[in-house]
Coordinates of N, CA and C in Angstrom, one line a residue:
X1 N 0.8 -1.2 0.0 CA 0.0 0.0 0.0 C 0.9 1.2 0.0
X2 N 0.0 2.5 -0.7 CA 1.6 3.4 -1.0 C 0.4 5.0 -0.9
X3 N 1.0 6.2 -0.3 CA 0.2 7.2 -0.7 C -0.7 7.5 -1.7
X4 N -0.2 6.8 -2.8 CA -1.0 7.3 -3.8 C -2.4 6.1 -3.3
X5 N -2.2 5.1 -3.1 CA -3.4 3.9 -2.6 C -4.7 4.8 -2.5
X6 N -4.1 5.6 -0.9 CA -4.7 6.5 -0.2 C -5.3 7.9 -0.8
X7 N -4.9 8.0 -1.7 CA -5.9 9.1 -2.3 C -7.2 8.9 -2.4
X8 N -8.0 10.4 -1.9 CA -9.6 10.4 -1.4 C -10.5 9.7 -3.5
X9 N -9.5 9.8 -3.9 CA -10.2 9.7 -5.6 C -10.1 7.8 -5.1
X10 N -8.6 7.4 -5.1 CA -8.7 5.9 -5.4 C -9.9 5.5 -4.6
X11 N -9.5 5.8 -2.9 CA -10.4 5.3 -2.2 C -12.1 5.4 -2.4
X12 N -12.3 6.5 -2.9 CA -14.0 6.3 -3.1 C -14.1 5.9 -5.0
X13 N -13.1 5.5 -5.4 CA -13.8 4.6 -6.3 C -13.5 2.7 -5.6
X14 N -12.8 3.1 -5.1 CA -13.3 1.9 -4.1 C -14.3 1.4 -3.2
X15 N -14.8 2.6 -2.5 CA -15.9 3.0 -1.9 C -17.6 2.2 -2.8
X16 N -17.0 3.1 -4.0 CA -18.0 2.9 -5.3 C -18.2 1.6 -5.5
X17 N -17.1 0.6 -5.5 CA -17.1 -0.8 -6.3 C -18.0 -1.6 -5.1
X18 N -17.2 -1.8 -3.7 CA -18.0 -2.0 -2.6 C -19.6 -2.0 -2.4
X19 N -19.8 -0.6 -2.6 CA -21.4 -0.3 -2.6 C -21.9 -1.3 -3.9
X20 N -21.2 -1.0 -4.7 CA -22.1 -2.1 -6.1 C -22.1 -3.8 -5.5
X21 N -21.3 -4.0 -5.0 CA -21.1 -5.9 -5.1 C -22.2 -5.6 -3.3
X22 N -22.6 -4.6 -2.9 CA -23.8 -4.8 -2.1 C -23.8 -4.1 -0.6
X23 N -21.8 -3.8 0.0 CA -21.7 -3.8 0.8 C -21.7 -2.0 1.2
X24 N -23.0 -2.1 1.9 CA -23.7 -0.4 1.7 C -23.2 0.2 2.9
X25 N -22.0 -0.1 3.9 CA -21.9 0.3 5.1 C -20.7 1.0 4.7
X26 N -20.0 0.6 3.6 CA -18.5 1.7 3.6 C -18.7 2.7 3.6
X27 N -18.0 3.9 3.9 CA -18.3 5.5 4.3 C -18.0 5.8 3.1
X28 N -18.6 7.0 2.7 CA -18.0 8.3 1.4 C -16.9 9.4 2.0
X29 N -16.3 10.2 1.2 CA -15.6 10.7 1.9 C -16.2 11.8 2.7
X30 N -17.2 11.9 2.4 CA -17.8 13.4 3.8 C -18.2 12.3 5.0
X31 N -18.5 11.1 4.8 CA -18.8 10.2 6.4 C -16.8 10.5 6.6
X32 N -16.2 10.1 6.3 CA -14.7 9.7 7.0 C -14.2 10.9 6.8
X33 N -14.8 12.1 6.5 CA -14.3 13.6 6.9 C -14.8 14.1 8.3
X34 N -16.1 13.6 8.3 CA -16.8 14.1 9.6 C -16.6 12.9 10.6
X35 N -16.0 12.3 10.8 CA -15.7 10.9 11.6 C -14.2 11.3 12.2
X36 N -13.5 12.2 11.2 CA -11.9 12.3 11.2 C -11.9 13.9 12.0
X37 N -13.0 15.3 11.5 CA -13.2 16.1 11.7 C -13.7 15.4 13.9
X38 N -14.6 14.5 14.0 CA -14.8 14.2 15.5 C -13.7 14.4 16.4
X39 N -13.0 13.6 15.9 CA -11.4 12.8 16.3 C -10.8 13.9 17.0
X40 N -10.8 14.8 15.9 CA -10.0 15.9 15.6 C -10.1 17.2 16.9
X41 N -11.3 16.9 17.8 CA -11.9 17.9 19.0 C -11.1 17.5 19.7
X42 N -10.5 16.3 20.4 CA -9.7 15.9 21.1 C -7.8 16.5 20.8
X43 N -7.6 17.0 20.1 CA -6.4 17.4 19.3 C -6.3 19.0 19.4
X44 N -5.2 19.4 20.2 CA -5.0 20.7 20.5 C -4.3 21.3 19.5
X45 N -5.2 22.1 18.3 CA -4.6 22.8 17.5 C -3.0 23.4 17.2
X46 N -2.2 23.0 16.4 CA -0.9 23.6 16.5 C 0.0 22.7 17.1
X47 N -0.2 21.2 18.0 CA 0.7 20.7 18.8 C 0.8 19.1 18.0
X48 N 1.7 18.4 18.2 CA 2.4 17.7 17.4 C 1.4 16.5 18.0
X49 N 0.9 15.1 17.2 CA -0.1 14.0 17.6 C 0.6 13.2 17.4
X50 N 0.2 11.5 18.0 CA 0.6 10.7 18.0 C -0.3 9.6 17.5
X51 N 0.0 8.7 16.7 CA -0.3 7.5 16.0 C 0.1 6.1 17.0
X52 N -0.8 5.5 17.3 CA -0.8 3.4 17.9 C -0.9 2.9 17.0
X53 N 0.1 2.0 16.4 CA -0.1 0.9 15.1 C 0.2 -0.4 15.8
X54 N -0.7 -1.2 15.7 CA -0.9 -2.2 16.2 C -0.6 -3.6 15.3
X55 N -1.0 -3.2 13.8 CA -0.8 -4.2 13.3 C -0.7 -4.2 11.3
X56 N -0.9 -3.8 10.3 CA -0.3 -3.5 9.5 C 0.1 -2.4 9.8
X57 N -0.3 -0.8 10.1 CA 0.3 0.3 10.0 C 1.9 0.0 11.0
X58 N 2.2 -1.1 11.2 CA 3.8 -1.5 12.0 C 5.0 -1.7 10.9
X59 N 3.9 -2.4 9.7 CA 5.1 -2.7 9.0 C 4.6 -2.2 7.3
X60 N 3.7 -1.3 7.2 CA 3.3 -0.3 6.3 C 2.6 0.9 6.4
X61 N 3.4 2.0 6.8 CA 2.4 2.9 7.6 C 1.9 3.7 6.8
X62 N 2.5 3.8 5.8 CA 2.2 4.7 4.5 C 1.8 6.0 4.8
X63 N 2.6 6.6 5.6 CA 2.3 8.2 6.0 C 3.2 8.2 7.0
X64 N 4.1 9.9 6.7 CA 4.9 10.3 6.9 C 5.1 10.8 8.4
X65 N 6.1 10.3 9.1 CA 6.1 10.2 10.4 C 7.5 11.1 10.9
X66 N 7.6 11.8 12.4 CA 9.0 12.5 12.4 C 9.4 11.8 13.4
X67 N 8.6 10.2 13.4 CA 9.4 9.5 15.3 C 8.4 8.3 15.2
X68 N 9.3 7.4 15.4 CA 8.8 6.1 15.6 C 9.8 5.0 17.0
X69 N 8.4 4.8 17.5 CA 8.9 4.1 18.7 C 8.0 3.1 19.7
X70 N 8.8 2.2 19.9 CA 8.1 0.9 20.6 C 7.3 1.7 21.4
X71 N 6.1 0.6 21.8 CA 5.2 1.4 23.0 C 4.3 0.4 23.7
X72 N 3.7 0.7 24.7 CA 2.7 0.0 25.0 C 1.2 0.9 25.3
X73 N 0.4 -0.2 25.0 CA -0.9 0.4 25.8 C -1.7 -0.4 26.7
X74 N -2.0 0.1 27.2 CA -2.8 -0.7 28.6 C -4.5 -0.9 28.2
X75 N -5.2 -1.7 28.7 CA -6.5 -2.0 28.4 C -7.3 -2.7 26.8
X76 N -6.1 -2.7 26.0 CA -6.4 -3.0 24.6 C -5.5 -4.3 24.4
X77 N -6.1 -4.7 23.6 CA -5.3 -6.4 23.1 C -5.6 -6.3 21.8
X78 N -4.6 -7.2 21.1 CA -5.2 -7.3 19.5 C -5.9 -8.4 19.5
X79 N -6.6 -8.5 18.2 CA -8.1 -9.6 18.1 C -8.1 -9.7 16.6
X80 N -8.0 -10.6 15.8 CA -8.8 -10.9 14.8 C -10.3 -11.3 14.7
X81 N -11.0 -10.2 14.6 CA -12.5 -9.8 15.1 C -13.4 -9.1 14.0
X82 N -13.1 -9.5 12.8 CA -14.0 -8.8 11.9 C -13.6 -9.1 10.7
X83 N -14.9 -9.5 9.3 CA -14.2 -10.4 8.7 C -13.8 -9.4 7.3
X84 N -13.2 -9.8 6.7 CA -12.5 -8.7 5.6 C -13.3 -9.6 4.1
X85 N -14.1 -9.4 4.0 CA -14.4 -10.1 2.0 C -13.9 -9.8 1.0
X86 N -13.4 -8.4 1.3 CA -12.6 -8.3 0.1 C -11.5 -7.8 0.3
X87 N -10.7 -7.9 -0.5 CA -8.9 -7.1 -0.2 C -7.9 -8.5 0.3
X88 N -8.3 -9.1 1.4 CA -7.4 -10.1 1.8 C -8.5 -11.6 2.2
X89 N -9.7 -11.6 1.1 CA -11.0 -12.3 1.6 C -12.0 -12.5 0.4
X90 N -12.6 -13.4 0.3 CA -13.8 -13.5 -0.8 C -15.3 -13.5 -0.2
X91 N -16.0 -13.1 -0.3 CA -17.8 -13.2 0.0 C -17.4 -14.9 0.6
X92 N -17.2 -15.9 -0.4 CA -17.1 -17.0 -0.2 C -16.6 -17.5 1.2
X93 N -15.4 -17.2 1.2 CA -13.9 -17.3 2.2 C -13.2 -15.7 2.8
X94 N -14.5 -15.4 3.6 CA -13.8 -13.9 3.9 C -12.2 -14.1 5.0
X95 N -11.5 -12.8 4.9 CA -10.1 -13.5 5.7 C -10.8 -12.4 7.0
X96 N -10.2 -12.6 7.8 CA -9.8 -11.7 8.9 C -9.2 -10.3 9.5
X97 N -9.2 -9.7 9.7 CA -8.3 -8.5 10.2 C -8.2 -8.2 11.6
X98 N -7.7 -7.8 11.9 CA -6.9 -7.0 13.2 C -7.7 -5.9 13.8
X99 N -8.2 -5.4 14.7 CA -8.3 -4.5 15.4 C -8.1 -4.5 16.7
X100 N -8.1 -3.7 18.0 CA -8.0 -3.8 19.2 C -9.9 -3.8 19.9
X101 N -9.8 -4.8 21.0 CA -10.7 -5.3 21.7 C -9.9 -4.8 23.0
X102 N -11.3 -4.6 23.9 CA -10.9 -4.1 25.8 C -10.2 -5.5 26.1
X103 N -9.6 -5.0 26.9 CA -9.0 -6.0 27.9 C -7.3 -6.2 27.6
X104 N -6.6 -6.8 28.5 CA -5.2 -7.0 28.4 C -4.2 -5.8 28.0
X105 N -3.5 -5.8 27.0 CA -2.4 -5.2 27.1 C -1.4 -4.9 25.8
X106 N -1.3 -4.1 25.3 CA -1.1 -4.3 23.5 C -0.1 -3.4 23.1
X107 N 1.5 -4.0 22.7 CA 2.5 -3.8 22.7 C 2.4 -3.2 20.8
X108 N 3.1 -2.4 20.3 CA 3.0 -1.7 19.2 C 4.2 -0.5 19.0
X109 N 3.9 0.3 17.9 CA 5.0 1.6 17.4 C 3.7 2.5 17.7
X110 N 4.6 3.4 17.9 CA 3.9 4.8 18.5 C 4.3 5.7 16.9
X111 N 4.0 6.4 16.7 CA 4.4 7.2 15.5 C 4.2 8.5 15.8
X112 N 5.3 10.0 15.8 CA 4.5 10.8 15.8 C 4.6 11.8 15.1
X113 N 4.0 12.7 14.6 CA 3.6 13.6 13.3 C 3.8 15.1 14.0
X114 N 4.7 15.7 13.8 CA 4.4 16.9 13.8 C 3.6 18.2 13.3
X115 N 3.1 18.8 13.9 CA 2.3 19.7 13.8 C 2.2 20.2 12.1
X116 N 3.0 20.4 11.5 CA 2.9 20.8 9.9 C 2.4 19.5 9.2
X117 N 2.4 18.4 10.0 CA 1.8 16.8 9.3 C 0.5 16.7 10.1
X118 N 0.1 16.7 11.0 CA -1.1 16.0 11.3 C -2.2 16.1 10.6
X119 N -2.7 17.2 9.7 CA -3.9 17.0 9.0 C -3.9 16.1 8.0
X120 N -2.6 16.5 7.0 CA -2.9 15.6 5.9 C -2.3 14.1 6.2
X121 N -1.5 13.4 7.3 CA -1.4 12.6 7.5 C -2.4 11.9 7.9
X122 N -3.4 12.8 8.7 CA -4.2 12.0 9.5 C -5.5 11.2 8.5
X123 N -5.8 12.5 7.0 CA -6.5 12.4 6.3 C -6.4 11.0 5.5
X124 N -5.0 11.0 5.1 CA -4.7 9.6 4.4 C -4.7 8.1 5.4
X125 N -4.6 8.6 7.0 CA -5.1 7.2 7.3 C -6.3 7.2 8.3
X126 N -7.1 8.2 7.6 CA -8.6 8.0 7.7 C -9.4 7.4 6.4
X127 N -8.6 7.8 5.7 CA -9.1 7.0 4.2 C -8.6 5.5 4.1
X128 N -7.2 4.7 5.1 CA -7.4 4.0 5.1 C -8.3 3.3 6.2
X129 N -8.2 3.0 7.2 CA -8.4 2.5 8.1 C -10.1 2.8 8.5
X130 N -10.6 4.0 8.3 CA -12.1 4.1 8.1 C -12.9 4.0 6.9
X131 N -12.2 3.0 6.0 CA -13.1 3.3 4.7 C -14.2 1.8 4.7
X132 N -14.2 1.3 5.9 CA -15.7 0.2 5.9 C -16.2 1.0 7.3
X133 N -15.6 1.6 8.2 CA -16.5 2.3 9.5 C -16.5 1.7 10.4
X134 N -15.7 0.4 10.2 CA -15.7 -1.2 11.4 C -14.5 -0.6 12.3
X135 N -14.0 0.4 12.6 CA -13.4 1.0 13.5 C -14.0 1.8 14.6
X136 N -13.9 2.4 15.5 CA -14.2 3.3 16.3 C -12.6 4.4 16.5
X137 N -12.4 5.3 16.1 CA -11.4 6.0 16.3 C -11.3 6.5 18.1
X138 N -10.3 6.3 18.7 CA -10.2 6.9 19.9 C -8.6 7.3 20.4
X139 N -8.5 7.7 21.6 CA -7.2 8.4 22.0 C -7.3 7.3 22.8
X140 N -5.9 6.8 23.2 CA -5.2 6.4 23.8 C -3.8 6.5 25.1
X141 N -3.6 6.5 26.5 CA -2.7 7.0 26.9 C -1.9 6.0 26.6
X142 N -0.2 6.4 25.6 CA 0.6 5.1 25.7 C 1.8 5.8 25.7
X143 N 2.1 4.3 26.7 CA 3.7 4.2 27.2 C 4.7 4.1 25.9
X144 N 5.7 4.8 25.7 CA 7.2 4.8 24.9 C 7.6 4.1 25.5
X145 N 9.3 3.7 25.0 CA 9.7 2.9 25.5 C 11.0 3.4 26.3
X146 N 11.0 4.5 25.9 CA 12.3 5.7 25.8 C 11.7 6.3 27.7
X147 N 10.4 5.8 28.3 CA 9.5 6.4 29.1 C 8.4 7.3 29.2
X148 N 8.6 8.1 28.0 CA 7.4 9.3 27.9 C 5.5 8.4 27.9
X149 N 4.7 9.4 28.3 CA 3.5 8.8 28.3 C 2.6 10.3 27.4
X150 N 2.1 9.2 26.2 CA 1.9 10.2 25.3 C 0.5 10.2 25.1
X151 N -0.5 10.9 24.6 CA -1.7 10.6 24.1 C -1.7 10.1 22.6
X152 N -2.2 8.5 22.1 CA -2.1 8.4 20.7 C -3.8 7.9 20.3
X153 N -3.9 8.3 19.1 CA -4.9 7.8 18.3 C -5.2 6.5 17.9
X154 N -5.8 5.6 18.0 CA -5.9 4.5 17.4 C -7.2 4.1 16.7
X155 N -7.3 2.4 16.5 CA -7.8 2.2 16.3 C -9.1 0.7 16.7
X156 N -9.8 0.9 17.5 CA -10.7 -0.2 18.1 C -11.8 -0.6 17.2
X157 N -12.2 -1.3 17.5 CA -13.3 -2.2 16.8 C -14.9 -1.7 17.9
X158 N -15.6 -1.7 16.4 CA -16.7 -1.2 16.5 C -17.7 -2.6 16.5
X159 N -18.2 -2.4 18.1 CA -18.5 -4.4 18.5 C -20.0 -4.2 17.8
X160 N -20.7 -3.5 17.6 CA -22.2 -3.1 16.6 C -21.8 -3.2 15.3
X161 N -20.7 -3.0 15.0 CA -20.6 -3.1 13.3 C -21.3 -4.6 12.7
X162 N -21.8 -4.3 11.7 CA -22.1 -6.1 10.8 C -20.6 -6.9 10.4
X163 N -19.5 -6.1 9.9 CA -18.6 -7.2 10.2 C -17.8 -8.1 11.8
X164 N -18.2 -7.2 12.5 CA -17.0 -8.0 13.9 C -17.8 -9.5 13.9
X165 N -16.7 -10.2 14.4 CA -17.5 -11.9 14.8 C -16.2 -11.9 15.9
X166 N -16.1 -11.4 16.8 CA -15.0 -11.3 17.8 C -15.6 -12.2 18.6
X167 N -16.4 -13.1 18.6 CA -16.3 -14.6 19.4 C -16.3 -16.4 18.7
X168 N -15.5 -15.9 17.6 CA -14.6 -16.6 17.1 C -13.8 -17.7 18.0
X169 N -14.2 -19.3 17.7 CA -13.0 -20.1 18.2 C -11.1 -20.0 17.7
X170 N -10.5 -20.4 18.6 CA -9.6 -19.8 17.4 C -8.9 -20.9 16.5
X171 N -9.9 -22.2 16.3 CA -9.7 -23.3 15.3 C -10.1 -22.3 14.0
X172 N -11.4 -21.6 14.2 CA -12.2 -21.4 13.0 C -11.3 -19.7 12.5
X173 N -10.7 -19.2 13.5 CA -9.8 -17.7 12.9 C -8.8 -18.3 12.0
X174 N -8.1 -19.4 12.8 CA -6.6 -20.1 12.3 C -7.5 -20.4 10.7
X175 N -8.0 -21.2 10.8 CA -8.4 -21.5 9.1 C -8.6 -20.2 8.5
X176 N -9.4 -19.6 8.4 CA -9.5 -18.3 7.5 C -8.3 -17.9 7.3
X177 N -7.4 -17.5 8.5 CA -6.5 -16.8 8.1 C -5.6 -17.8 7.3
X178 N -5.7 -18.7 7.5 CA -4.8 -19.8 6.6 C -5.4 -20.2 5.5
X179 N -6.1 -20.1 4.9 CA -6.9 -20.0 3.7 C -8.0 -18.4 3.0
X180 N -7.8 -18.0 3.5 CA -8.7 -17.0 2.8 C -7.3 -16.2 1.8
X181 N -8.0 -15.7 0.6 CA -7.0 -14.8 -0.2 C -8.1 -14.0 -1.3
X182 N -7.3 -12.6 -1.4 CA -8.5 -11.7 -2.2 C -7.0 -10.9 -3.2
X183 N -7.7 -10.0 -4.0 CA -7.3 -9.3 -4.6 C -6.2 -8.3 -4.2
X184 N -6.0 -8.5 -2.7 CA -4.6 -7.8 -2.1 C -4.2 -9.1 -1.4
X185 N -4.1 -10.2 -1.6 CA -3.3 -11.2 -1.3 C -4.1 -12.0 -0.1
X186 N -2.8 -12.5 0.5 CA -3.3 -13.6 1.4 C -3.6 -13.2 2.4
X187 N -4.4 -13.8 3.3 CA -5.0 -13.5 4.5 C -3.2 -13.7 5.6
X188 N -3.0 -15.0 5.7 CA -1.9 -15.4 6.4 C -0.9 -14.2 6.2
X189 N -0.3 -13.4 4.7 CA 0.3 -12.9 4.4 C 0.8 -12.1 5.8
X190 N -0.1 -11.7 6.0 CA -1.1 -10.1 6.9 C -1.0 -10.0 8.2
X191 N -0.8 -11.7 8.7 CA -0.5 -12.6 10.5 C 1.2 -12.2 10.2
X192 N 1.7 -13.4 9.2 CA 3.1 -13.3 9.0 C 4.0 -11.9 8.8
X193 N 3.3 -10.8 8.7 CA 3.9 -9.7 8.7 C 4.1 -9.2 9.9
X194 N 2.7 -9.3 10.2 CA 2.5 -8.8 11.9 C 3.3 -9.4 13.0
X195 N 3.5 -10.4 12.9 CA 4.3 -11.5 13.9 C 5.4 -11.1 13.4
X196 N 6.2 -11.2 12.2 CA 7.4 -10.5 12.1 C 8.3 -9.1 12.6
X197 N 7.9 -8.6 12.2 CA 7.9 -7.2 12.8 C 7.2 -7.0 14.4
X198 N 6.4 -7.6 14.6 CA 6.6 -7.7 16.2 C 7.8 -8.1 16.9
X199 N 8.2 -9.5 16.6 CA 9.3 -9.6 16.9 C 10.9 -9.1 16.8
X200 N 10.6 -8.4 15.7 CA 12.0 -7.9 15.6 C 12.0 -6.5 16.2
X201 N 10.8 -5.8 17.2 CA 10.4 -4.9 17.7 C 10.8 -5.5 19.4
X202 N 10.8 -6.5 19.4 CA 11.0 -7.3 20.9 C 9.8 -7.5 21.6
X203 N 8.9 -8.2 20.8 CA 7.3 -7.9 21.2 C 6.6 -9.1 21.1
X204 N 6.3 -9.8 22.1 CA 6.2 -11.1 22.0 C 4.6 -11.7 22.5
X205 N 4.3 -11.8 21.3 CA 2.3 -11.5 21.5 C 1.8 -12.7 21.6
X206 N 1.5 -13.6 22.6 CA 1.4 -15.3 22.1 C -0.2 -15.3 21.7
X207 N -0.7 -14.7 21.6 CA -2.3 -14.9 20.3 C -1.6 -14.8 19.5
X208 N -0.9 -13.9 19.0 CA 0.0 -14.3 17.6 C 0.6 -14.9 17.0
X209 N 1.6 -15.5 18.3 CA 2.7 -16.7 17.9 C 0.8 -18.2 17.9
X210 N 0.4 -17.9 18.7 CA -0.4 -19.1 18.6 C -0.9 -19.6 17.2
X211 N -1.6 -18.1 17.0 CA -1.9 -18.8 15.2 C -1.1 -18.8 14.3
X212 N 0.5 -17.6 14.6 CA 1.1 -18.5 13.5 C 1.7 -19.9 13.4
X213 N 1.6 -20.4 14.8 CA 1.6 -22.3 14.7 C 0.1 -22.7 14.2
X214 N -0.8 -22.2 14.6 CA -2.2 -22.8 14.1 C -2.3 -22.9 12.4
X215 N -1.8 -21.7 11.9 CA -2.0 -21.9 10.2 C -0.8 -22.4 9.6
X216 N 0.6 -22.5 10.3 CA 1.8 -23.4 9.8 C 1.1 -24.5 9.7
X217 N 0.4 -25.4 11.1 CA 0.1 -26.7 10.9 C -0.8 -27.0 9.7
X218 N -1.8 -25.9 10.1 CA -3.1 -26.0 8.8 C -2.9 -26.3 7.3
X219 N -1.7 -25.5 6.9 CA -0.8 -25.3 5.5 C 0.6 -26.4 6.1
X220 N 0.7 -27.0 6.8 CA 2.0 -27.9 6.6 C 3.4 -27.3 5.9
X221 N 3.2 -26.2 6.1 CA 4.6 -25.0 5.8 C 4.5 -23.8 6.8
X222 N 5.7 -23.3 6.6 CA 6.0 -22.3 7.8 C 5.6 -20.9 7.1
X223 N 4.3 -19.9 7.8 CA 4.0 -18.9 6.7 C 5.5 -17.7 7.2
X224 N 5.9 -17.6 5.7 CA 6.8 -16.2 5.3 C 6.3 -14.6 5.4
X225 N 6.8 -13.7 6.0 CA 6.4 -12.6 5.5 C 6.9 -11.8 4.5
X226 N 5.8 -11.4 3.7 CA 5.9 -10.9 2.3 C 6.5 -8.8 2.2
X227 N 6.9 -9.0 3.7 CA 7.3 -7.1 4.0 C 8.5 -7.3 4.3
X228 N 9.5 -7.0 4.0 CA 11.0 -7.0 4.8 C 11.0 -6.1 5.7
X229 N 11.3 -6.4 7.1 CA 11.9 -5.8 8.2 C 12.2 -4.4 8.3
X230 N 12.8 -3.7 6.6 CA 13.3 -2.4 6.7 C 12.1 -1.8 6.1
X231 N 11.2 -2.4 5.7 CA 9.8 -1.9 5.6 C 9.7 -2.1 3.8
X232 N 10.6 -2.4 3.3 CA 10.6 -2.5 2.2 C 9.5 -3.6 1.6
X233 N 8.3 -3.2 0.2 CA 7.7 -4.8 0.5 C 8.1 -5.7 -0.8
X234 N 7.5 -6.8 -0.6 CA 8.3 -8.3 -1.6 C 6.7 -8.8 -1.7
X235 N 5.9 -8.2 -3.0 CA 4.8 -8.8 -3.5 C 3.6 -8.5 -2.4
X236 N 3.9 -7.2 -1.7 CA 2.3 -6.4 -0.9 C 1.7 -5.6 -1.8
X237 N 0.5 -5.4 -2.2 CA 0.1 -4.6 -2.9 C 0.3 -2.9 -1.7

């Protein structure tokens, strides 16, 4: 995924295609203007914001950052909790995605944007990350690693949305994610990134490590990640 992805044109003709194959909940861009415009009351005009990436934005953030650093947050866990049909998913064999659910404890990169970036950064990852609505945008207090305690933006799961199924066994997540694949690739692709780059962040998530033993066994191969470490990608759209 690349800035240009993120343009308000690509995304609402994506918006466009969505609405036609049926799925009428994706936002336009005046819903994810006025959703981003909310957010935005929390945000002290002029002063520099902070980004929580939890799980692609770790190892494709695709917007321009002046500081990146390990972090934690308190009360949030990651969850594959909502099902994706298209992009990394079929109607058929939808795959899964990532968001944060209450409870436990959720280790990540902090990212932070200074004050000349926060609008139009924030705009391009409001166009991604809210372009089905299955988010709830909220602030965050999170720990650096360096010690500072920052306020950051993230992103939670919206438990009323029609996609979440966040009571999922995790026999039935491990398959999807081990078999589902869409028009941006594999579902697994998307675990194996995220487990990667956790690790090499020193971040040791065992829901994570769990299914990526759950879909190694499923697939009887070890899944690879398709992002290199320096953020560079190898066959990501």
């Amino acid at each position: 995924m690349t800035r240009e992805d993120l343009s308000s044109e690509r995304v609402d003709q994506i918006v466009a295609d969505a609405r036609k194959a049926g799925y009428h909940f994706f936002l336009s861009g005046e819903q994810r203007a006025a959703s981003l415009n909310e957010a935005m009351t929390r945000y002290p005009p002029g002063e520099e914001a902070w980004v929580f990436a939890y799980g692609s934005l770790m190892w494709n953030p695709a917007i321009e950052v002046s500081e990146a650093q390990a972090c934690t947050v308190e009360g949030w866990r990651r969850s594959f909790c909502f099902w994706m049909p298209m992009g990394r998913g079929t109607p058929e064999l939808p795959g899964l995605m990532l968001a944060l659910e209450e409870g436990g404890t959720c280790e990540g990169i902090a990212y932070r944007l200074s004050p000349d970036q926060v609008r139009s950064e924030l705009g391009l990852l409001w166009n991604r990350e809210m372009l089905a609505g299955v988010y709830r945008p909220c602030w965050v207090p999170t720990r650096l690693r360096d010690g500072r305690t920052v306020t950051a933006v993230t992103f939670a799961i919206d438990t009323s949305h029609c996609q979440y199924c966040g009571d999922l066994s995790m026999d039935r997540t491990a398959h999807h994610i081990a078999y589902a694949e869409g028009r941006r690739g594999a579902c697994r692709d998307y675990l194996a990134n995220t487990a990667a780059h956790a690790r090499a962040l020193g971040i040791h998530d065992p829901y994570i490590e769990d299914l990526v033993r759950r879909v190694t066994t499923l697939r009887s191969e070890y899944i690879v990640p398709t992002v290199r470490l320096n953020g560079d990608g190898v066959g990501e759209a």
